[in-house]
PDB file as gemmi writes it, atoms N, CA and C in Angstrom:
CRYST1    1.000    1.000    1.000  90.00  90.00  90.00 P 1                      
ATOM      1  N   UNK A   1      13.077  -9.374   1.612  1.00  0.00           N  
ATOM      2  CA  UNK A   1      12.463  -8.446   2.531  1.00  0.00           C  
ATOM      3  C   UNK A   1      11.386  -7.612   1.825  1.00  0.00           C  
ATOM      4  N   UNK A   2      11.899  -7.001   0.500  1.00  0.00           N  
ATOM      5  CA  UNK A   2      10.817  -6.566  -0.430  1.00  0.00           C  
ATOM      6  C   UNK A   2       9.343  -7.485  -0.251  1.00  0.00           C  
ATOM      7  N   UNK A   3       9.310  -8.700  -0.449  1.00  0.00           N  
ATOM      8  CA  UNK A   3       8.586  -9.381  -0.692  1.00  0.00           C  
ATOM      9  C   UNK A   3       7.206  -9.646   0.658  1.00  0.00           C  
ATOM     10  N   UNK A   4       8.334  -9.644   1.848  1.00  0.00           N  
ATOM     11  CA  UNK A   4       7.567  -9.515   3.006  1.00  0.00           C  
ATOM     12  C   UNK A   4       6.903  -8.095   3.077  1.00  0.00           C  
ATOM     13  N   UNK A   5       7.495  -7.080   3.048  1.00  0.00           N  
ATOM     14  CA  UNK A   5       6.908  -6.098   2.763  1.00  0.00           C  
ATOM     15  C   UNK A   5       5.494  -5.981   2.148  1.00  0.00           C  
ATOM     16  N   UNK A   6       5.491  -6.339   0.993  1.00  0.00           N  
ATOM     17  CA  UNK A   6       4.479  -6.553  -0.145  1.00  0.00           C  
ATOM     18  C   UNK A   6       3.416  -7.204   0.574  1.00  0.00           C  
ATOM     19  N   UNK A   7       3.483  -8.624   0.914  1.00  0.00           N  
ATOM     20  CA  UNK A   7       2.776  -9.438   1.816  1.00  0.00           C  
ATOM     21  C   UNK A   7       1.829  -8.925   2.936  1.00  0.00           C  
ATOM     22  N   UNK A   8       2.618  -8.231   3.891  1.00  0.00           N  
ATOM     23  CA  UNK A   8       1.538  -7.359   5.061  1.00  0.00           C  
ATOM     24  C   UNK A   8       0.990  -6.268   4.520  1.00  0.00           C  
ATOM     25  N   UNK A   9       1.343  -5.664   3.348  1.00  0.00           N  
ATOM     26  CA  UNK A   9       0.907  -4.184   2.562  1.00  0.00           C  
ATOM     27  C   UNK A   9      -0.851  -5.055   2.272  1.00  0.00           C  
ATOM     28  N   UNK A  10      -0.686  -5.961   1.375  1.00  0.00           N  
ATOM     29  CA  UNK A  10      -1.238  -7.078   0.808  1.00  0.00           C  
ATOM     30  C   UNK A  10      -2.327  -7.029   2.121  1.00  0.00           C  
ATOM     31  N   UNK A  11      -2.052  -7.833   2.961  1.00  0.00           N  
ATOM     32  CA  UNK A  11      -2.894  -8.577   4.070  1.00  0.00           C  
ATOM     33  C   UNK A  11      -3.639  -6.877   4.450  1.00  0.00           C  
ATOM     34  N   UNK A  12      -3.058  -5.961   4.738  1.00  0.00           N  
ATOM     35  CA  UNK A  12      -3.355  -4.770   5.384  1.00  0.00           C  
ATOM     36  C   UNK A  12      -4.954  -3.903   4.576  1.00  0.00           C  
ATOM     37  N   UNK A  13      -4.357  -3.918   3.632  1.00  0.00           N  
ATOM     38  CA  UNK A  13      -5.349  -3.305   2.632  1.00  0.00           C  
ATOM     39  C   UNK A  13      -6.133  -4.172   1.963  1.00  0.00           C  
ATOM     40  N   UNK A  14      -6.147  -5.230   1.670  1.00  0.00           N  
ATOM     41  CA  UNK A  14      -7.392  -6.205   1.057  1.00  0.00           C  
ATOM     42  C   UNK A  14      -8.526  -5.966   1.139  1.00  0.00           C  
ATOM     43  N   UNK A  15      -8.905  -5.263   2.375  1.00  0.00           N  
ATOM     44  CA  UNK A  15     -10.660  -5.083   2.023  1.00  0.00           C  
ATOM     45  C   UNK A  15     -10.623  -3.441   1.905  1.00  0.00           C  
ATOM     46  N   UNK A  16      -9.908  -2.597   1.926  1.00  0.00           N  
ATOM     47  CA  UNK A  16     -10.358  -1.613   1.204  1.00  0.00           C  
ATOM     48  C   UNK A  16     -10.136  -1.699  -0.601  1.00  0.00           C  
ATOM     49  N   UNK A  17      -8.926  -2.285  -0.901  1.00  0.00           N  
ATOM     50  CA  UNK A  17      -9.246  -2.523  -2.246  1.00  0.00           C  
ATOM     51  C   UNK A  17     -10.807  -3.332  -2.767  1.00  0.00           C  
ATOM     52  N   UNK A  18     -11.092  -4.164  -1.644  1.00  0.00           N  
ATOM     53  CA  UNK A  18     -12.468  -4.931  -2.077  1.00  0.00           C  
ATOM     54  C   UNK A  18     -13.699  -3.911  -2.296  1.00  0.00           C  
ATOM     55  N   UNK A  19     -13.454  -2.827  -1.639  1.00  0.00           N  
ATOM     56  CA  UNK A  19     -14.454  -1.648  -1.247  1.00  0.00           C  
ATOM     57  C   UNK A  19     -14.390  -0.605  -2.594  1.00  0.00           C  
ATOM     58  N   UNK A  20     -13.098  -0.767  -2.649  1.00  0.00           N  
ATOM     59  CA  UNK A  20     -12.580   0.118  -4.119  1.00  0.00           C  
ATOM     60  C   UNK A  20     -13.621  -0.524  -5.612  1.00  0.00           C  
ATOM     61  N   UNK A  21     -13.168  -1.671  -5.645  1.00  0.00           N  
ATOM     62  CA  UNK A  21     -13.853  -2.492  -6.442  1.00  0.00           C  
ATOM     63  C   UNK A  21     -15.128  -2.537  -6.832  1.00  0.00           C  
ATOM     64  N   UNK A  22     -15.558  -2.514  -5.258  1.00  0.00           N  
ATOM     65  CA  UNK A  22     -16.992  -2.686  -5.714  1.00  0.00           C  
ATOM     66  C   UNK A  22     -17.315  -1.227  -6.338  1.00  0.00           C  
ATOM     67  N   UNK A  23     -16.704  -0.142  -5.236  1.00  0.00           N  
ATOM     68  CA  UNK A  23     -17.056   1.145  -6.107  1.00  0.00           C  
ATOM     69  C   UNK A  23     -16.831   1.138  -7.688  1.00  0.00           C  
ATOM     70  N   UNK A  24     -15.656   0.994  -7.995  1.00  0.00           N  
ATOM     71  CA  UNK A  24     -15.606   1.236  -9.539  1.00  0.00           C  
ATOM     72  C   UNK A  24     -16.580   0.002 -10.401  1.00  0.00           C  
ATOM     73  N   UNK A  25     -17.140  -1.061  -9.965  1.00  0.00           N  
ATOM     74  CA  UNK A  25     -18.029  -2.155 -10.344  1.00  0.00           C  
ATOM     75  C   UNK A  25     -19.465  -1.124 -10.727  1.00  0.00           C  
ATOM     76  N   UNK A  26     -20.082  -0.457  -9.686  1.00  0.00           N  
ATOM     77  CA  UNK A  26     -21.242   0.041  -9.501  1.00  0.00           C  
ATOM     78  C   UNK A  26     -21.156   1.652 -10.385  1.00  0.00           C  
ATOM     79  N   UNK A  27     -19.728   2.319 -11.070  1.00  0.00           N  
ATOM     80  CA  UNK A  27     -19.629   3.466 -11.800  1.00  0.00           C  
ATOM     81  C   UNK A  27     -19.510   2.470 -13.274  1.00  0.00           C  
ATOM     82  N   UNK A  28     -19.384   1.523 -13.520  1.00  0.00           N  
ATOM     83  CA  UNK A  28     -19.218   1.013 -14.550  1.00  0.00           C  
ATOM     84  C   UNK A  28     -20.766   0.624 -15.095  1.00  0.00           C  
ATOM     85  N   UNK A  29     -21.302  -0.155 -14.133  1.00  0.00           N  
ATOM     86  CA  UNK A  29     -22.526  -0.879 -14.263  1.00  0.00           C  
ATOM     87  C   UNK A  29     -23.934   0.138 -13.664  1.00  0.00           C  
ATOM     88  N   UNK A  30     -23.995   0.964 -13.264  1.00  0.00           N  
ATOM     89  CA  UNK A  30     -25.316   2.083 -13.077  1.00  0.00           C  
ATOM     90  C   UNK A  30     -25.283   3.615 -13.998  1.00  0.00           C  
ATOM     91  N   UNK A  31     -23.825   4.482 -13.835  1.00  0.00           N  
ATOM     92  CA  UNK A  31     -23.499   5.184 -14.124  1.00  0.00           C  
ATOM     93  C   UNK A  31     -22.673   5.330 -15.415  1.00  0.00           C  
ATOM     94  N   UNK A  32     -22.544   3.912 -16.215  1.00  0.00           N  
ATOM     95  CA  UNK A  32     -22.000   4.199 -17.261  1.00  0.00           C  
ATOM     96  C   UNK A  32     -20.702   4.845 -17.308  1.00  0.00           C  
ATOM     97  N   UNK A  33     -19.644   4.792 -16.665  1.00  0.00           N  
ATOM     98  CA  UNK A  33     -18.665   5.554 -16.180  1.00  0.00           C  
ATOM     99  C   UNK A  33     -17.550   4.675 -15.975  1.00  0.00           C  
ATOM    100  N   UNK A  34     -16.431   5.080 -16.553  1.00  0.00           N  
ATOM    101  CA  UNK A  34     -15.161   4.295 -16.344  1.00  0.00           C  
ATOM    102  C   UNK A  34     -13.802   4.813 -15.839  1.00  0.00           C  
ATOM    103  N   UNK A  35     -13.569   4.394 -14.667  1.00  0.00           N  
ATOM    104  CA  UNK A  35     -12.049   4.911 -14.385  1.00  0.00           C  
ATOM    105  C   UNK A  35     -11.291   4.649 -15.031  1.00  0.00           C  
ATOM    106  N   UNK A  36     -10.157   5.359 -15.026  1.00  0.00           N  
ATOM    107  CA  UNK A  36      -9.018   5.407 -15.662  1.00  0.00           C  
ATOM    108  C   UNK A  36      -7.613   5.577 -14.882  1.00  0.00           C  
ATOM    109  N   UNK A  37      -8.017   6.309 -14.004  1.00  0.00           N  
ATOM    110  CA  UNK A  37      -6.669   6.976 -13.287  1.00  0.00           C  
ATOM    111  C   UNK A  37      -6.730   6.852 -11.797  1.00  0.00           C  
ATOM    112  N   UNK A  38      -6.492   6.753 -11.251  1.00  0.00           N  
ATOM    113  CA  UNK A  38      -6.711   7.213  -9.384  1.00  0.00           C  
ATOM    114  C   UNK A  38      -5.383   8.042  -8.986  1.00  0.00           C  
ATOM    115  N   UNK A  39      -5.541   9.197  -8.195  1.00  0.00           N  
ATOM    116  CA  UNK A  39      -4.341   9.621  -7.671  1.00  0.00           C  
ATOM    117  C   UNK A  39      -4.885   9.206  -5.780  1.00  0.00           C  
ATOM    118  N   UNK A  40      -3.417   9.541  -5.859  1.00  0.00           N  
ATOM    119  CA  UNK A  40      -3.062   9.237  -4.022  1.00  0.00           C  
ATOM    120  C   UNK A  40      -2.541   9.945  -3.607  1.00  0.00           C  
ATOM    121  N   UNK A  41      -2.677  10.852  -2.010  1.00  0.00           N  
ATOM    122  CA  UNK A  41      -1.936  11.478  -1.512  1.00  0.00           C  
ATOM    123  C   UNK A  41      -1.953  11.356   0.002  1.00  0.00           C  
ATOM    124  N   UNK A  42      -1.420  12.134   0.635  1.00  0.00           N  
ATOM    125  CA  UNK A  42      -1.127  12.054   2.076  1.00  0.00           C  
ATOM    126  C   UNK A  42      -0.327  10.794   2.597  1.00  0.00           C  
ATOM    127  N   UNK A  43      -0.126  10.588   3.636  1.00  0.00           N  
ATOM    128  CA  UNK A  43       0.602   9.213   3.879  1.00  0.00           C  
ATOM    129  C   UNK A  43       0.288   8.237   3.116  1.00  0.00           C  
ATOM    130  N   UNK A  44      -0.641   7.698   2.670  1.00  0.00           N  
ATOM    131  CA  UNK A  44      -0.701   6.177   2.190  1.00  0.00           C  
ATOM    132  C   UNK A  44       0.111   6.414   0.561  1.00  0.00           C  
ATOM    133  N   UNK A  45       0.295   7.455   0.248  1.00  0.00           N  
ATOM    134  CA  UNK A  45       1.451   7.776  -1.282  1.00  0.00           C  
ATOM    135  C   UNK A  45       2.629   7.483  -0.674  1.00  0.00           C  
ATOM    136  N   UNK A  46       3.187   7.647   0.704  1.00  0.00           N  
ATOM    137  CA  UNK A  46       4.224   7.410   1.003  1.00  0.00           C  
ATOM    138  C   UNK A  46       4.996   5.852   1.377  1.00  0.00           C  
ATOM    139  N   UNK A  47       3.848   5.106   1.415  1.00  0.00           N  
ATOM    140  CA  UNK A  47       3.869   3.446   1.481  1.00  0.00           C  
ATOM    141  C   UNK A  47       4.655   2.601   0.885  1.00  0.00           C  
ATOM    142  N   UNK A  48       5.581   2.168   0.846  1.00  0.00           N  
ATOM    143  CA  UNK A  48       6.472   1.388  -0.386  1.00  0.00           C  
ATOM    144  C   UNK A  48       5.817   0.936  -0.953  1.00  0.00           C  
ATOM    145  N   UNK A  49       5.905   0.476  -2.149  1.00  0.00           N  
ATOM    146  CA  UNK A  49       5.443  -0.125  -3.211  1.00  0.00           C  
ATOM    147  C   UNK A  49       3.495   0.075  -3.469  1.00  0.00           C  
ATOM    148  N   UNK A  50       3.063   1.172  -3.153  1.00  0.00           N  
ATOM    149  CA  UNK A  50       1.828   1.312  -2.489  1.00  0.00           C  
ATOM    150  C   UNK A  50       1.184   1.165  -4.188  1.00  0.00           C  
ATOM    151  N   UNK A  51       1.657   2.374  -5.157  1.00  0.00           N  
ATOM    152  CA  UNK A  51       1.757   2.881  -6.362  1.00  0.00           C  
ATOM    153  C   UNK A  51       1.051   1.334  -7.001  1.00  0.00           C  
ATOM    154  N   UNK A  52       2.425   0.491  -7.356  1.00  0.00           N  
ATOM    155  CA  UNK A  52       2.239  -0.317  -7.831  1.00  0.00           C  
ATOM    156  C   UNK A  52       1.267  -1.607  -7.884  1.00  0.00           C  
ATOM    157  N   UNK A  53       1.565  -1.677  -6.337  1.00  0.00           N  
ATOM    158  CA  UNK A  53       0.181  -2.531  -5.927  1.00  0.00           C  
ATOM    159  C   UNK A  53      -0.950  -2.617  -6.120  1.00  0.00           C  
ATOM    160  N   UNK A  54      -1.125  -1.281  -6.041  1.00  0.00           N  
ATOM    161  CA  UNK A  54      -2.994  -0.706  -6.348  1.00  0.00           C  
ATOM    162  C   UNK A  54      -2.918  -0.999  -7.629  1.00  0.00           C  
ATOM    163  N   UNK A  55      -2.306  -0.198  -8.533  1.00  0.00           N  
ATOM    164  CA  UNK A  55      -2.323  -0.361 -10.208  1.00  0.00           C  
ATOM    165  C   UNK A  55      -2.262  -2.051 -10.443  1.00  0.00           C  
ATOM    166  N   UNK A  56      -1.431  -2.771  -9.770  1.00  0.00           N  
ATOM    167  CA  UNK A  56      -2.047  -4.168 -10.728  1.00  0.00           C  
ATOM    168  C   UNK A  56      -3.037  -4.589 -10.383  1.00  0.00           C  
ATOM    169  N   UNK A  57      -3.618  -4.175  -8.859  1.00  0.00           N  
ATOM    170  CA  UNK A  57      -5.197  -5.516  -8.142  1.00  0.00           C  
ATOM    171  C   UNK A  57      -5.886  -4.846  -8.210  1.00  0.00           C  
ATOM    172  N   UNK A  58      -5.955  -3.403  -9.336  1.00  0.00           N  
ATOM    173  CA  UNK A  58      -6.916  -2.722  -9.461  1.00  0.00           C  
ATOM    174  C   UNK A  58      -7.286  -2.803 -11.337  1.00  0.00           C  
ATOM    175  N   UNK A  59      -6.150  -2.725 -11.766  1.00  0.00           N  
ATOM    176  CA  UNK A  59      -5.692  -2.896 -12.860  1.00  0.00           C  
ATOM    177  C   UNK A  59      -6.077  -1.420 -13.886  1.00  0.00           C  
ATOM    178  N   UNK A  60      -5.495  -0.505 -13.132  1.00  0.00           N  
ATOM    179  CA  UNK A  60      -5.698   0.944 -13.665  1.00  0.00           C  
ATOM    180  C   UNK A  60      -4.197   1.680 -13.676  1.00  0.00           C  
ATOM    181  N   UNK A  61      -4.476   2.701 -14.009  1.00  0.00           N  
ATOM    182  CA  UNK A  61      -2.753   3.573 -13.761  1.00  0.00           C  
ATOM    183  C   UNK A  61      -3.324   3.994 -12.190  1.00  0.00           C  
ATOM    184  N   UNK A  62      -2.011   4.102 -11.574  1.00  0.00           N  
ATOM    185  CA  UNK A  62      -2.456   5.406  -9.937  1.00  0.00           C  
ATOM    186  C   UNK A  62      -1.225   5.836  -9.800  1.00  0.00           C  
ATOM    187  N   UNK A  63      -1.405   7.396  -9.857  1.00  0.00           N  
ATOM    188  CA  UNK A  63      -0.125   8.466 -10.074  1.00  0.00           C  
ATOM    189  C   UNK A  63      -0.672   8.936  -8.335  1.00  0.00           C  
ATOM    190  N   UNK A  64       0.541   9.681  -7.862  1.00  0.00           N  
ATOM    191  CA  UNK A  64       0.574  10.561  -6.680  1.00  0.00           C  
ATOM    192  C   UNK A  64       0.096  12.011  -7.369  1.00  0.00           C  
ATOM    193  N   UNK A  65      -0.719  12.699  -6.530  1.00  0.00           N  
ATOM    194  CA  UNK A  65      -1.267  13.465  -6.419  1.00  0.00           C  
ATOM    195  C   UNK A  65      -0.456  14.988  -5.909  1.00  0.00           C  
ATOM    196  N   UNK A  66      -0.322  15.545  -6.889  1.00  0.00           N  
ATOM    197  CA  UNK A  66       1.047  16.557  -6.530  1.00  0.00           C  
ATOM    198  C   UNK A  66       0.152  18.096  -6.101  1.00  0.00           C  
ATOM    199  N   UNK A  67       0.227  18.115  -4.890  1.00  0.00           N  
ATOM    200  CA  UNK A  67      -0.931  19.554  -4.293  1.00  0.00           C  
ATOM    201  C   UNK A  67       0.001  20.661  -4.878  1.00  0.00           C  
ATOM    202  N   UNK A  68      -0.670  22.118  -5.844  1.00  0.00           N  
ATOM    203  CA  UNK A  68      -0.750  22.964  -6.091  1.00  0.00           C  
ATOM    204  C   UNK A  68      -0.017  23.700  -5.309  1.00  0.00           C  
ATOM    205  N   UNK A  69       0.853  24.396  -5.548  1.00  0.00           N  
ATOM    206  CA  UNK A  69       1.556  25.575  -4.237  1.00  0.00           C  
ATOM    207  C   UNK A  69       0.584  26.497  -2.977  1.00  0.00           C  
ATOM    208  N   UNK A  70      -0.589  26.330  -3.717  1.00  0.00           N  
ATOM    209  CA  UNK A  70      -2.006  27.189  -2.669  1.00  0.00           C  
ATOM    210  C   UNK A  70      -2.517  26.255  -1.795  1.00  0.00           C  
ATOM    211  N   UNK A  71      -2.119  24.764  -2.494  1.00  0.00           N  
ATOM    212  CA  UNK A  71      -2.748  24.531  -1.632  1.00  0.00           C  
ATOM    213  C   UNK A  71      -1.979  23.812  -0.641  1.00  0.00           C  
ATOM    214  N   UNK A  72      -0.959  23.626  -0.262  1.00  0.00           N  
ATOM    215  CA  UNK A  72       0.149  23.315   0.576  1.00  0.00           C  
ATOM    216  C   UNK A  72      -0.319  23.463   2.098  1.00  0.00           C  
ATOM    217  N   UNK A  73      -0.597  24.447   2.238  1.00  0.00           N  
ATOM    218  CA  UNK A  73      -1.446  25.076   3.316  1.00  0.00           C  
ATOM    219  C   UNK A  73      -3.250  24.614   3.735  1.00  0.00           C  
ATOM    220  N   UNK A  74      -3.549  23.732   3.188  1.00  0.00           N  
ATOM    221  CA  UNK A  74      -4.536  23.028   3.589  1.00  0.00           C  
ATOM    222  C   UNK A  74      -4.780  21.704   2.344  1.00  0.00           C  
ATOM    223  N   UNK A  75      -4.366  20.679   3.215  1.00  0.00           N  
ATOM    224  CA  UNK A  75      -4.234  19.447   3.095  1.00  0.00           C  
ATOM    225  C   UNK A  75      -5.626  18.340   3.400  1.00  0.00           C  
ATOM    226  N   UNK A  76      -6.224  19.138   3.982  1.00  0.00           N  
ATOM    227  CA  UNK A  76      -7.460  18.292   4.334  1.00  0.00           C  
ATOM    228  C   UNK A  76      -8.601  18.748   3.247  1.00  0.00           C  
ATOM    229  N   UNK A  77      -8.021  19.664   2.347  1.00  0.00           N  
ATOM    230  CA  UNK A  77      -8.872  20.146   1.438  1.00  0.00           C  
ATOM    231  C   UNK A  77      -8.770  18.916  -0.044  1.00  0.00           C  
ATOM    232  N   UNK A  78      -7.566  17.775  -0.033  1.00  0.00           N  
ATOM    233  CA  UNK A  78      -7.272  16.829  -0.663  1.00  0.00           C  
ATOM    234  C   UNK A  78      -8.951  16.067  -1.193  1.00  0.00           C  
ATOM    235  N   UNK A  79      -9.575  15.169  -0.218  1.00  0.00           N  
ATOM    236  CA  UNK A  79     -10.788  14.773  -0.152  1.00  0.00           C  
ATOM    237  C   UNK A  79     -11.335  15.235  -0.893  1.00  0.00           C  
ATOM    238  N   UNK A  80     -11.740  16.887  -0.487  1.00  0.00           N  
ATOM    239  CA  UNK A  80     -13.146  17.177  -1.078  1.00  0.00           C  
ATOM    240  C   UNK A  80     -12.489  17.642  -2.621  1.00  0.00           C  
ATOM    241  N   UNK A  81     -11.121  17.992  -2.950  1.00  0.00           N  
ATOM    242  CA  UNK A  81     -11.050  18.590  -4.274  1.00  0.00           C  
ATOM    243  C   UNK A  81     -10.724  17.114  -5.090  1.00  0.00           C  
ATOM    244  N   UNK A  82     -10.679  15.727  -4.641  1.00  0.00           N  
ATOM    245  CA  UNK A  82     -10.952  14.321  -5.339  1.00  0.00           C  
ATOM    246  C   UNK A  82     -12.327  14.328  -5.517  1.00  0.00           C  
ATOM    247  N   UNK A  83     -12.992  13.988  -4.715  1.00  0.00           N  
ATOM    248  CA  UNK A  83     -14.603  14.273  -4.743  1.00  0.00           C  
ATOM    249  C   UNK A  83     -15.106  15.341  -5.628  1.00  0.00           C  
ATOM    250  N   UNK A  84     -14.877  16.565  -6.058  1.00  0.00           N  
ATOM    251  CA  UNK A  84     -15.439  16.840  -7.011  1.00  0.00           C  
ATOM    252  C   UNK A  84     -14.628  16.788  -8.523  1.00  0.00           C  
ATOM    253  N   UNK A  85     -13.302  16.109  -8.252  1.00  0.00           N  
ATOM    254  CA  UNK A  85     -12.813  16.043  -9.471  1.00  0.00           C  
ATOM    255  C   UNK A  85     -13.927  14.607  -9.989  1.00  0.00           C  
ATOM    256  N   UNK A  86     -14.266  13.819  -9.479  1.00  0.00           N  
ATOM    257  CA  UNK A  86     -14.680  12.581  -9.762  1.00  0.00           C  
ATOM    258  C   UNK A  86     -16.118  12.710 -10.469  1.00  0.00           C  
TER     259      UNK A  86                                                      
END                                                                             
């Protein structure tokens, strides 16, 4: 059942990982710039096996993203405080 799981996770997300890709392709190759880490939060951290997945077909670490006690209280502020961590 794990496995089926994995499978539609798989089928579901394929082209945003493709989208991912190309992003980190174009920080590598214009910008001289290399990821290392990705965090995740809001529902898609809550995904089974979400963690892992990304980290191998991405082939990076990706930790969950643990919001600050201030900021608990605004969640949509996630985005823009990735965006300028980046």
């Amino acid at each position: 059942q794990d496995q089926e799981i994995l499978s539609i996770l798989k089928n579901s997300v394929s082209s945003l990982i493709n989208e991912i890709k190309l992003s980190f392709e174009y920080l590598r190759r214009d910008l001289e710039k290399e990821i290392k880490t990705i965090f995740i939060s809001g529902g898609v951290s809550h995904l089974y096996g979400i963690k892992e997945f990304l980290s191998q077909d991405l082939g990076i670490e990706v930790e969950t993203w643990k919001m600050n006690e201030n900021l608990r209280d605004f969640p949509e502020l996630a985005v823009a405080l990735g965006l300028v961590l980046a």
